[in-house]
Tab-separated table of C-alpha atoms in Angstrom:
chain	number	residue	atom	x	y	z
A	1	MET	CA	-45.053	-27.184	227.853
A	2	LYS	CA	-45.478	-23.400	227.840
A	3	ARG	CA	-47.570	-21.833	225.066
A	4	ARG	CA	-44.554	-20.080	223.526
A	5	GLN	CA	-42.610	-23.367	223.361
A	6	LEU	CA	-45.591	-25.107	221.819
A	7	LEU	CA	-45.938	-22.475	219.112
A	8	GLN	CA	-42.232	-22.714	218.341
A	9	ALA	CA	-42.521	-26.491	218.055
A	10	MET	CA	-45.492	-26.198	215.711
A	11	ALA	CA	-43.592	-23.689	213.588
A	12	VAL	CA	-40.636	-25.985	212.985
A	13	GLY	CA	-42.803	-29.005	212.296
A	14	PRO	CA	-44.722	-31.751	214.091
A	15	TRP	CA	-41.864	-34.257	213.716
A	16	LEU	CA	-39.963	-32.398	216.474
A	17	LEU	CA	-42.772	-32.611	219.017
A	18	PRO	CA	-41.686	-35.957	220.533
A	19	ALA	CA	-38.230	-34.597	221.328
A	20	LEU	CA	-39.503	-31.323	222.771
A	21	ALA	CA	-42.241	-32.990	224.774
A	22	SER	CA	-39.842	-35.357	226.484
A	23	ALA	CA	-37.158	-32.705	227.036
A	24	THR	CA	-38.906	-31.553	230.204
A	25	ASP	CA	-38.012	-34.906	231.763
A	26	SER	CA	-34.301	-34.282	231.007
A	27	LEU	CA	-33.519	-37.995	231.144
A	28	VAL	CA	-35.347	-39.841	228.340
A	29	PHE	CA	-36.018	-38.671	224.777
A	30	THR	CA	-38.162	-40.700	222.393
A	31	PHE	CA	-38.089	-40.439	218.604
A	32	GLY	CA	-40.482	-42.245	216.305
A	33	GLN	CA	-43.464	-44.426	217.108
A	34	THR	CA	-42.521	-46.794	219.924
A	35	ARG	CA	-44.142	-50.166	220.448
A	36	PRO	CA	-45.777	-51.348	223.688
A	37	ALA	CA	-43.154	-52.776	226.040
A	38	THR	CA	-44.586	-56.275	225.645
A	39	GLN	CA	-43.787	-56.131	221.920
A	40	VAL	CA	-40.155	-55.024	222.293
A	41	ARG	CA	-38.210	-58.242	221.725
A	42	LYS	CA	-35.181	-57.128	219.683
A	43	VAL	CA	-33.123	-54.074	220.676
A	44	PHE	CA	-30.207	-52.504	218.833
A	45	ALA	CA	-27.647	-50.865	221.149
A	46	ALA	CA	-26.518	-47.676	219.392
A	47	GLY	CA	-23.276	-47.413	221.379
A	48	ALA	CA	-21.204	-49.004	224.107
A	49	PRO	CA	-22.987	-47.505	227.172
A	50	ALA	CA	-26.322	-48.651	225.736
A	51	ALA	CA	-24.927	-52.148	225.223
A	52	VAL	CA	-23.844	-52.311	228.868
A	53	LEU	CA	-27.255	-51.201	230.081
A	54	LEU	CA	-29.009	-53.678	227.811
A	55	CYS	CA	-26.630	-56.480	228.808
A	56	CYS	CA	-27.469	-55.830	232.468
A	57	LEU	CA	-31.180	-55.110	232.155
A	58	ALA	CA	-32.568	-57.232	229.310
A	59	PRO	CA	-29.813	-59.450	227.862
A	60	GLU	CA	-32.316	-61.676	226.077
A	61	LYS	CA	-33.407	-58.714	223.894
A	62	MET	CA	-29.902	-57.719	222.780
A	63	LEU	CA	-29.058	-58.137	219.083
A	64	GLY	CA	-25.280	-57.761	219.340
A	65	TRP	CA	-22.294	-55.740	220.483
A	66	PRO	CA	-21.367	-52.304	219.104
A	67	TRP	CA	-17.645	-53.037	219.456
A	68	PRO	CA	-15.480	-56.175	219.533
A	69	LEU	CA	-15.003	-57.906	222.889
A	70	ASP	CA	-12.077	-60.268	223.349
A	71	GLU	CA	-12.509	-63.768	224.737
A	72	ASP	CA	-11.331	-62.803	228.220
A	73	LYS	CA	-14.009	-60.135	228.564
A	74	ARG	CA	-16.731	-62.353	227.096
A	75	SER	CA	-15.874	-65.093	229.599
A	76	LEU	CA	-16.970	-62.771	232.420
A	77	LEU	CA	-20.476	-62.264	231.013
A	78	SER	CA	-23.665	-64.277	231.050
A	79	PRO	CA	-23.903	-66.996	228.366
A	80	VAL	CA	-26.978	-65.141	227.086
A	81	VAL	CA	-24.796	-62.344	225.677
A	82	ARG	CA	-21.349	-63.956	225.654
A	83	ASP	CA	-21.502	-65.212	222.067
A	84	LEU	CA	-23.487	-62.390	220.468
A	85	PRO	CA	-21.865	-60.994	217.307
A	86	MET	CA	-20.224	-57.602	216.913
A	87	ILE	CA	-22.678	-55.695	214.717
A	88	GLY	CA	-21.364	-52.127	214.997
A	89	ARG	CA	-22.629	-48.848	216.382
A	90	LEU	CA	-24.634	-45.802	215.432
A	91	ALA	CA	-23.443	-43.453	218.184
A	92	GLY	CA	-20.009	-42.426	219.411
A	93	ARG	CA	-17.049	-41.659	217.182
A	94	GLY	CA	-18.605	-42.410	213.831
A	95	SER	CA	-21.262	-44.882	212.809
A	96	THR	CA	-20.125	-48.299	211.600
A	97	VAL	CA	-23.579	-49.586	210.623
A	98	PRO	CA	-25.135	-48.722	207.245
A	99	LEU	CA	-28.801	-47.860	207.541
A	100	GLU	CA	-29.638	-50.713	205.153
A	101	THR	CA	-28.057	-53.175	207.590
A	102	LEU	CA	-29.916	-51.601	210.506
A	103	VAL	CA	-33.265	-51.943	208.734
A	104	ALA	CA	-32.464	-55.554	207.819
A	105	LEU	CA	-31.833	-56.359	211.490
A	106	ALA	CA	-35.400	-55.132	212.139
A	107	PRO	CA	-35.014	-54.089	215.779
A	108	ASP	CA	-38.141	-53.165	217.698
A	109	LEU	CA	-36.177	-50.350	219.341
A	110	ILE	CA	-32.846	-48.530	219.052
A	111	LEU	CA	-31.424	-47.742	222.486
A	112	ASP	CA	-28.790	-45.075	223.050
A	113	VAL	CA	-27.322	-44.093	226.422
A	114	GLY	CA	-24.870	-41.281	227.113
A	115	GLU	CA	-24.765	-37.623	226.140
A	116	ALA	CA	-28.274	-36.378	225.353
A	117	ASP	CA	-27.539	-32.942	223.947
A	118	ALA	CA	-28.811	-31.444	220.687
A	119	THR	CA	-26.203	-33.285	218.605
A	120	TYR	CA	-27.300	-36.718	219.781
A	121	GLN	CA	-30.971	-35.792	219.627
A	122	SER	CA	-30.460	-34.718	216.019
A	123	LEU	CA	-28.791	-38.038	215.183
A	124	ALA	CA	-31.639	-39.951	216.809
A	125	LEU	CA	-34.319	-37.935	215.021
A	126	ARG	CA	-32.635	-38.226	211.615
A	127	THR	CA	-32.050	-41.984	211.920
A	128	SER	CA	-35.589	-42.628	213.107
A	129	GLU	CA	-37.025	-40.634	210.198
A	130	GLN	CA	-34.824	-42.397	207.637
A	131	THR	CA	-35.458	-45.928	208.901
A	132	GLY	CA	-38.889	-45.756	210.479
A	133	LEU	CA	-37.401	-47.313	213.623
A	134	PRO	CA	-38.068	-45.846	217.096
A	135	TRP	CA	-35.068	-44.503	219.021
A	136	LEU	CA	-34.850	-44.164	222.806
A	137	LEU	CA	-32.134	-41.767	224.002
A	138	VAL	CA	-31.296	-41.918	227.719
A	139	ASP	CA	-29.109	-39.443	229.591
A	140	GLY	CA	-26.159	-41.555	230.744
A	141	ARG	CA	-24.892	-39.605	233.751
A	142	LEU	CA	-23.704	-42.000	236.448
A	143	GLU	CA	-25.600	-40.282	239.237
A	144	LYS	CA	-28.806	-40.940	237.291
A	145	SER	CA	-28.209	-44.696	237.025
A	146	PRO	CA	-31.238	-45.706	239.145
A	147	ARG	CA	-33.580	-43.601	236.998
A	148	GLN	CA	-31.964	-44.890	233.806
A	149	LEU	CA	-32.664	-48.438	234.906
A	150	ARG	CA	-36.268	-47.758	235.889
A	151	GLU	CA	-37.095	-45.741	232.764
A	152	ALA	CA	-35.475	-48.204	230.370
A	153	ALA	CA	-37.011	-51.170	232.190
A	154	ALA	CA	-40.500	-49.702	231.759
A	155	ARG	CA	-39.964	-49.431	228.001
A	156	LEU	CA	-38.453	-52.907	227.712
A	157	GLY	CA	-41.076	-54.646	229.833
A	158	VAL	CA	-38.648	-55.775	232.559
A	159	GLN	CA	-39.783	-53.579	235.444
A	160	VAL	CA	-39.159	-56.140	238.198
A	161	ARG	CA	-35.545	-56.644	237.192
A	162	GLY	CA	-35.116	-52.930	236.597
A	163	GLU	CA	-36.293	-52.097	240.102
A	164	ARG	CA	-33.918	-54.617	241.639
A	165	LEU	CA	-30.939	-53.205	239.745
A	166	ALA	CA	-32.025	-49.623	240.470
A	167	GLN	CA	-32.166	-50.244	244.207
A	168	TYR	CA	-28.696	-51.797	244.136
A	169	ALA	CA	-27.395	-48.819	242.163
A	170	GLU	CA	-28.906	-46.476	244.742
A	171	ALA	CA	-27.053	-48.307	247.512
A	172	ILE	CA	-23.733	-47.980	245.657
A	173	LEU	CA	-24.250	-44.259	245.041
A	174	MET	CA	-25.161	-43.711	248.688
A	175	ARG	CA	-22.003	-45.448	249.856
A	176	ALA	CA	-19.930	-43.344	247.451
A	177	ARG	CA	-21.418	-40.105	248.762
A	178	ASN	CA	-21.067	-41.183	252.368
A	179	HIS	CA	-17.392	-42.041	252.528
A	180	GLY	CA	-15.600	-41.380	249.263
A	181	ALA	CA	-12.129	-42.907	249.033
A	182	ALA	CA	-8.699	-42.346	250.599
A	183	LEU	CA	-6.691	-41.589	247.477
A	184	GLY	CA	-6.231	-37.847	247.840
A	185	PRO	CA	-6.196	-35.621	244.730
A	186	VAL	CA	-6.055	-37.944	241.723
A	187	TYR	CA	-5.076	-37.762	238.093
A	188	LEU	CA	-6.865	-39.933	235.527
A	189	ALA	CA	-4.235	-41.040	233.013
A	190	ARG	CA	-5.516	-41.907	229.559
A	191	GLY	CA	-4.199	-42.139	226.026
A	192	HIS	CA	-1.083	-43.857	224.749
A	193	ASP	CA	1.218	-41.635	226.849
A	194	GLY	CA	-0.991	-40.895	229.863
A	195	LEU	CA	-1.358	-37.211	229.018
A	196	GLU	CA	-5.015	-37.315	228.062
A	197	THR	CA	-7.563	-36.848	230.830
A	198	GLY	CA	-11.107	-35.848	231.705
A	199	LEU	CA	-11.763	-32.284	232.870
A	200	GLY	CA	-14.135	-31.246	235.634
A	201	GLY	CA	-17.648	-32.523	235.097
A	202	SER	CA	-16.573	-34.747	232.208
A	203	ILE	CA	-18.557	-37.945	231.838
A	204	HIS	CA	-15.163	-39.688	231.745
A	205	ALA	CA	-14.232	-38.395	235.220
A	206	GLU	CA	-17.670	-38.713	236.738
A	207	ALA	CA	-16.987	-41.792	238.867
A	208	VAL	CA	-13.967	-40.223	240.554
A	209	GLU	CA	-15.846	-37.025	241.340
A	210	LEU	CA	-18.914	-38.904	242.615
A	211	ALA	CA	-16.613	-40.840	244.949
A	212	GLY	CA	-15.687	-37.570	246.636
A	213	LEU	CA	-12.193	-37.353	245.164
A	214	GLU	CA	-10.540	-34.281	243.718
A	215	ASN	CA	-9.877	-34.631	240.012
A	216	VAL	CA	-6.794	-32.431	239.614
A	217	ALA	CA	-7.637	-31.742	235.955
A	218	ALA	CA	-10.798	-29.966	237.114
A	219	ARG	CA	-8.484	-27.058	238.010
A	220	LEU	CA	-8.491	-26.251	234.301
A	221	GLY	CA	-12.249	-25.796	234.443
A	222	PRO	CA	-15.180	-27.854	233.144
A	223	GLY	CA	-15.193	-29.723	229.860
A	224	GLY	CA	-14.716	-33.084	228.207
A	225	MET	CA	-11.366	-34.650	227.320
A	226	ALA	CA	-8.130	-32.651	227.193
A	227	ARG	CA	-4.455	-33.046	226.420
A	228	ILE	CA	-2.032	-31.775	229.056
A	229	SER	CA	1.739	-31.648	229.492
A	230	LEU	CA	3.882	-33.461	232.017
A	231	GLU	CA	4.933	-30.032	233.291
A	232	GLN	CA	1.297	-29.270	234.070
A	233	LEU	CA	1.014	-32.528	235.962
A	234	LEU	CA	4.144	-31.753	237.954
A	235	ASP	CA	2.563	-28.461	238.931
A	236	TRP	CA	-0.634	-30.201	240.089
A	237	GLN	CA	1.250	-32.806	242.168
A	238	PRO	CA	-1.559	-35.418	242.372
A	239	HIS	CA	-1.372	-37.776	245.316
A	240	SER	CA	-2.404	-40.781	243.188
A	241	LEU	CA	-2.591	-41.764	239.530
A	242	LEU	CA	-5.311	-43.973	238.059
A	243	CYS	CA	-4.400	-45.597	234.736
A	244	GLN	CA	-7.009	-46.441	232.151
A	245	ASP	CA	-5.342	-49.693	231.116
A	246	ALA	CA	-2.558	-52.081	232.070
A	247	SER	CA	-0.176	-51.094	229.251
A	248	LEU	CA	-0.346	-47.439	230.257
A	249	TYR	CA	0.235	-48.458	233.876
A	250	ARG	CA	3.428	-50.269	232.881
A	251	HIS	CA	4.556	-47.329	230.749
A	252	ILE	CA	4.161	-44.832	233.581
A	253	ARG	CA	5.840	-47.078	236.146
A	254	GLN	CA	8.838	-47.691	233.870
A	255	SER	CA	9.253	-44.207	232.390
A	256	SER	CA	12.130	-42.122	233.739
A	257	LEU	CA	10.189	-38.944	232.903
A	258	TRP	CA	7.237	-39.960	235.043
A	259	GLN	CA	9.555	-40.669	237.976
A	260	ALA	CA	9.631	-36.917	238.555
A	261	LEU	CA	6.188	-37.278	240.122
A	262	PRO	CA	6.207	-38.280	243.822
A	263	ALA	CA	3.082	-40.385	243.219
A	264	VAL	CA	5.035	-42.521	240.737
A	265	ARG	CA	8.231	-42.731	242.787
A	266	GLU	CA	6.271	-43.731	245.889
A	267	GLY	CA	4.133	-46.363	244.158
A	268	ARG	CA	0.746	-44.642	244.192
A	269	VAL	CA	-0.058	-45.595	240.606
A	270	TYR	CA	-2.987	-47.961	240.097
A	271	SER	CA	-4.286	-49.851	237.079
A	272	VAL	CA	-8.082	-49.671	236.921
A	273	PRO	CA	-9.694	-53.047	236.116
A	274	GLN	CA	-11.100	-53.223	232.591
A	275	SER	CA	-13.030	-56.499	232.498
A	276	PRO	CA	-15.572	-57.137	231.216
A	277	PHE	CA	-15.832	-53.339	230.842
A	278	GLY	CA	-13.812	-50.482	232.324
A	279	TRP	CA	-14.607	-49.971	235.993
A	280	LEU	CA	-14.199	-46.178	235.854
A	281	ASP	CA	-14.760	-45.545	232.147
A	282	GLY	CA	-14.533	-47.277	228.797
A	283	PRO	CA	-17.405	-47.104	228.259
A	284	PRO	CA	-19.025	-44.440	230.454
A	285	GLY	CA	-21.958	-46.677	231.388
A	286	LEU	CA	-23.426	-48.611	234.305
A	287	ASN	CA	-20.099	-50.459	234.572
A	288	ARG	CA	-18.803	-47.410	236.473
A	289	LEU	CA	-20.945	-48.340	239.462
A	290	LEU	CA	-18.446	-51.131	240.085
A	291	GLY	CA	-15.665	-48.535	239.909
A	292	LEU	CA	-17.267	-46.644	242.792
A	293	GLU	CA	-16.980	-49.797	244.911
A	294	TRP	CA	-13.346	-50.208	243.823
A	295	LEU	CA	-12.507	-46.618	244.760
A	296	ALA	CA	-14.237	-46.874	248.131
A	297	ALA	CA	-12.108	-49.890	249.029
A	298	PHE	CA	-8.965	-47.735	249.129
A	299	ASP	CA	-10.340	-46.630	252.495
A	300	PRO	CA	-9.160	-49.351	254.940
A	301	LYS	CA	-12.537	-49.251	256.697
A	302	HIS	CA	-14.234	-50.524	253.539
A	303	ALA	CA	-11.530	-52.632	251.918
A	304	GLY	CA	-12.713	-55.920	253.374
A	305	ALA	CA	-16.125	-55.610	251.712
A	306	LEU	CA	-14.754	-55.296	248.177
A	307	PRO	CA	-14.519	-58.992	247.187
A	308	GLN	CA	-18.105	-59.698	248.223
A	309	ARG	CA	-19.419	-56.552	246.539
A	310	VAL	CA	-17.646	-57.453	243.307
A	311	ARG	CA	-19.194	-60.932	243.450
A	312	GLU	CA	-22.645	-59.440	244.038
A	313	PHE	CA	-22.317	-56.924	241.218
A	314	PHE	CA	-21.203	-59.526	238.695
A	315	ALA	CA	-24.007	-61.876	239.694
A	316	LEU	CA	-26.737	-59.238	239.626
A	317	PHE	CA	-25.691	-57.000	236.721
A	318	TYR	CA	-23.690	-59.346	234.475
A	319	GLY	CA	-25.389	-62.667	235.309
A	320	MET	CA	-22.012	-64.185	236.140
A	321	GLN	CA	-20.982	-66.185	239.211
A	322	LEU	CA	-17.281	-65.501	239.678
A	323	ASP	CA	-15.010	-68.261	240.870
A	324	GLU	CA	-12.103	-67.525	243.201
A	325	ALA	CA	-9.492	-67.415	240.428
A	326	GLN	CA	-11.526	-64.905	238.416
A	327	LEU	CA	-12.036	-62.728	241.481
A	328	GLN	CA	-8.316	-62.750	242.269
A	329	ARG	CA	-7.438	-61.666	238.736
A	330	LEU	CA	-9.937	-58.825	238.831
A	331	LEU	CA	-8.706	-57.485	242.159
A	332	ALA	CA	-4.987	-58.031	241.609
A	333	GLY	CA	-3.082	-54.856	242.354
A	334	HIS	CA	-5.693	-53.282	244.656
A	335	PRO	CA	-3.764	-52.550	247.867
A	336	GLY	CA	-6.883	-52.510	250.011
A	337	SER	CA	-8.068	-55.980	249.020
A	338	ALA	CA	-6.925	-59.281	250.429
A	339	HIS	CA	-6.922	-60.391	246.781
A	340	GLY	CA	-4.492	-57.622	245.777
C-alpha cells in the first residue's frame, strides 16, 4: 500500500484497514477477525451465489439456503445439502435475516460472493462490526471462477477439493474462449414479459459474452439490468433468443406480438435449464460454468460431448450422479444434444 493510501486509511480509522489492505488483490475482501481454516466448521452463505459456491466446495460446512428451493431442484443435489433449511440472506435485494438470528446461528464465517464494490463492502463491514462475525467477500465474476475456488478453499480448509474444482473450471473457460457457440447475436429474455435483459458487461450476461456470443443489448452500452421495448428488439434483430425460464419461453412462443421477430417465427427460441440452479444466471454463481458447456453444444462439433460433460459437472460440483431420466429432462429442448 502506498504511503498516501496508508495515511488516508489511518485518518478514517483502523477498522477500515482490513478492507483497504485486501483491495489490492481485487478478488477477496476480509472483514473482522477470521479464524484459522481448520476452525471454520459452520458457514453462513450471505446470498445465492455464495450458497452455490459453498454447496460445491464445502457442503458439509453449509448452515442453510438463502432462498427456498423446490423439491425438484433439491433432488438434483447431494444429500449433504439437499435437506438443509431455508434460513434467509444478508446480501442481494434486501436482507431477510435479523442480526439476532444470525448471531444465534453462530457461524464461524459469513461468505458472500458476487459484486464486490463499495456498497457490498460497506454492508460486510457494518454487519461484521455489529455482530462480531468475520465476513469474507469474494468477487463473483465468472471468468474468475478458478481463483474464487482456490481462495475460498484456502479459507475453508478444503484446498485439495478446491484445486480439483478450479482446474475443471479452467478447462470449461478455455473451451468457451476457444470455440464459443453457433447461436449468432443473442437476446437474453428475462422478466415476466421477456423485456428485461442484461446490458454489456452485466454479471447477468457474463456467460453469454464469455462464450464468444454477441449480446445484442450491449449495443446500448455497459450496465446492469435494463428494460427495453419490443420495438427496440425488432431493430436489433437477434438471431436467437435465450429465455430465463420455461414459462417465459412458452409466453414468447405463443405470443402474436413476438411472432414479428424472425428468431421466434423460425424457432430459434431456447429455454435455458434452471435446475438445480440457472445455467446462465439465477443466481450469477459457479452454476454458470455449466451454462458455458450448454452454449458450446449449439456448435455441432461439440454437441456430442454435452451429455457427458453435464454428468461430470453434476458429479464433481453438486455431488450428484445423474441417472438417464434426469439427464434427459435437463437436456430436453437442446437441439444439439441427442437428449434434446
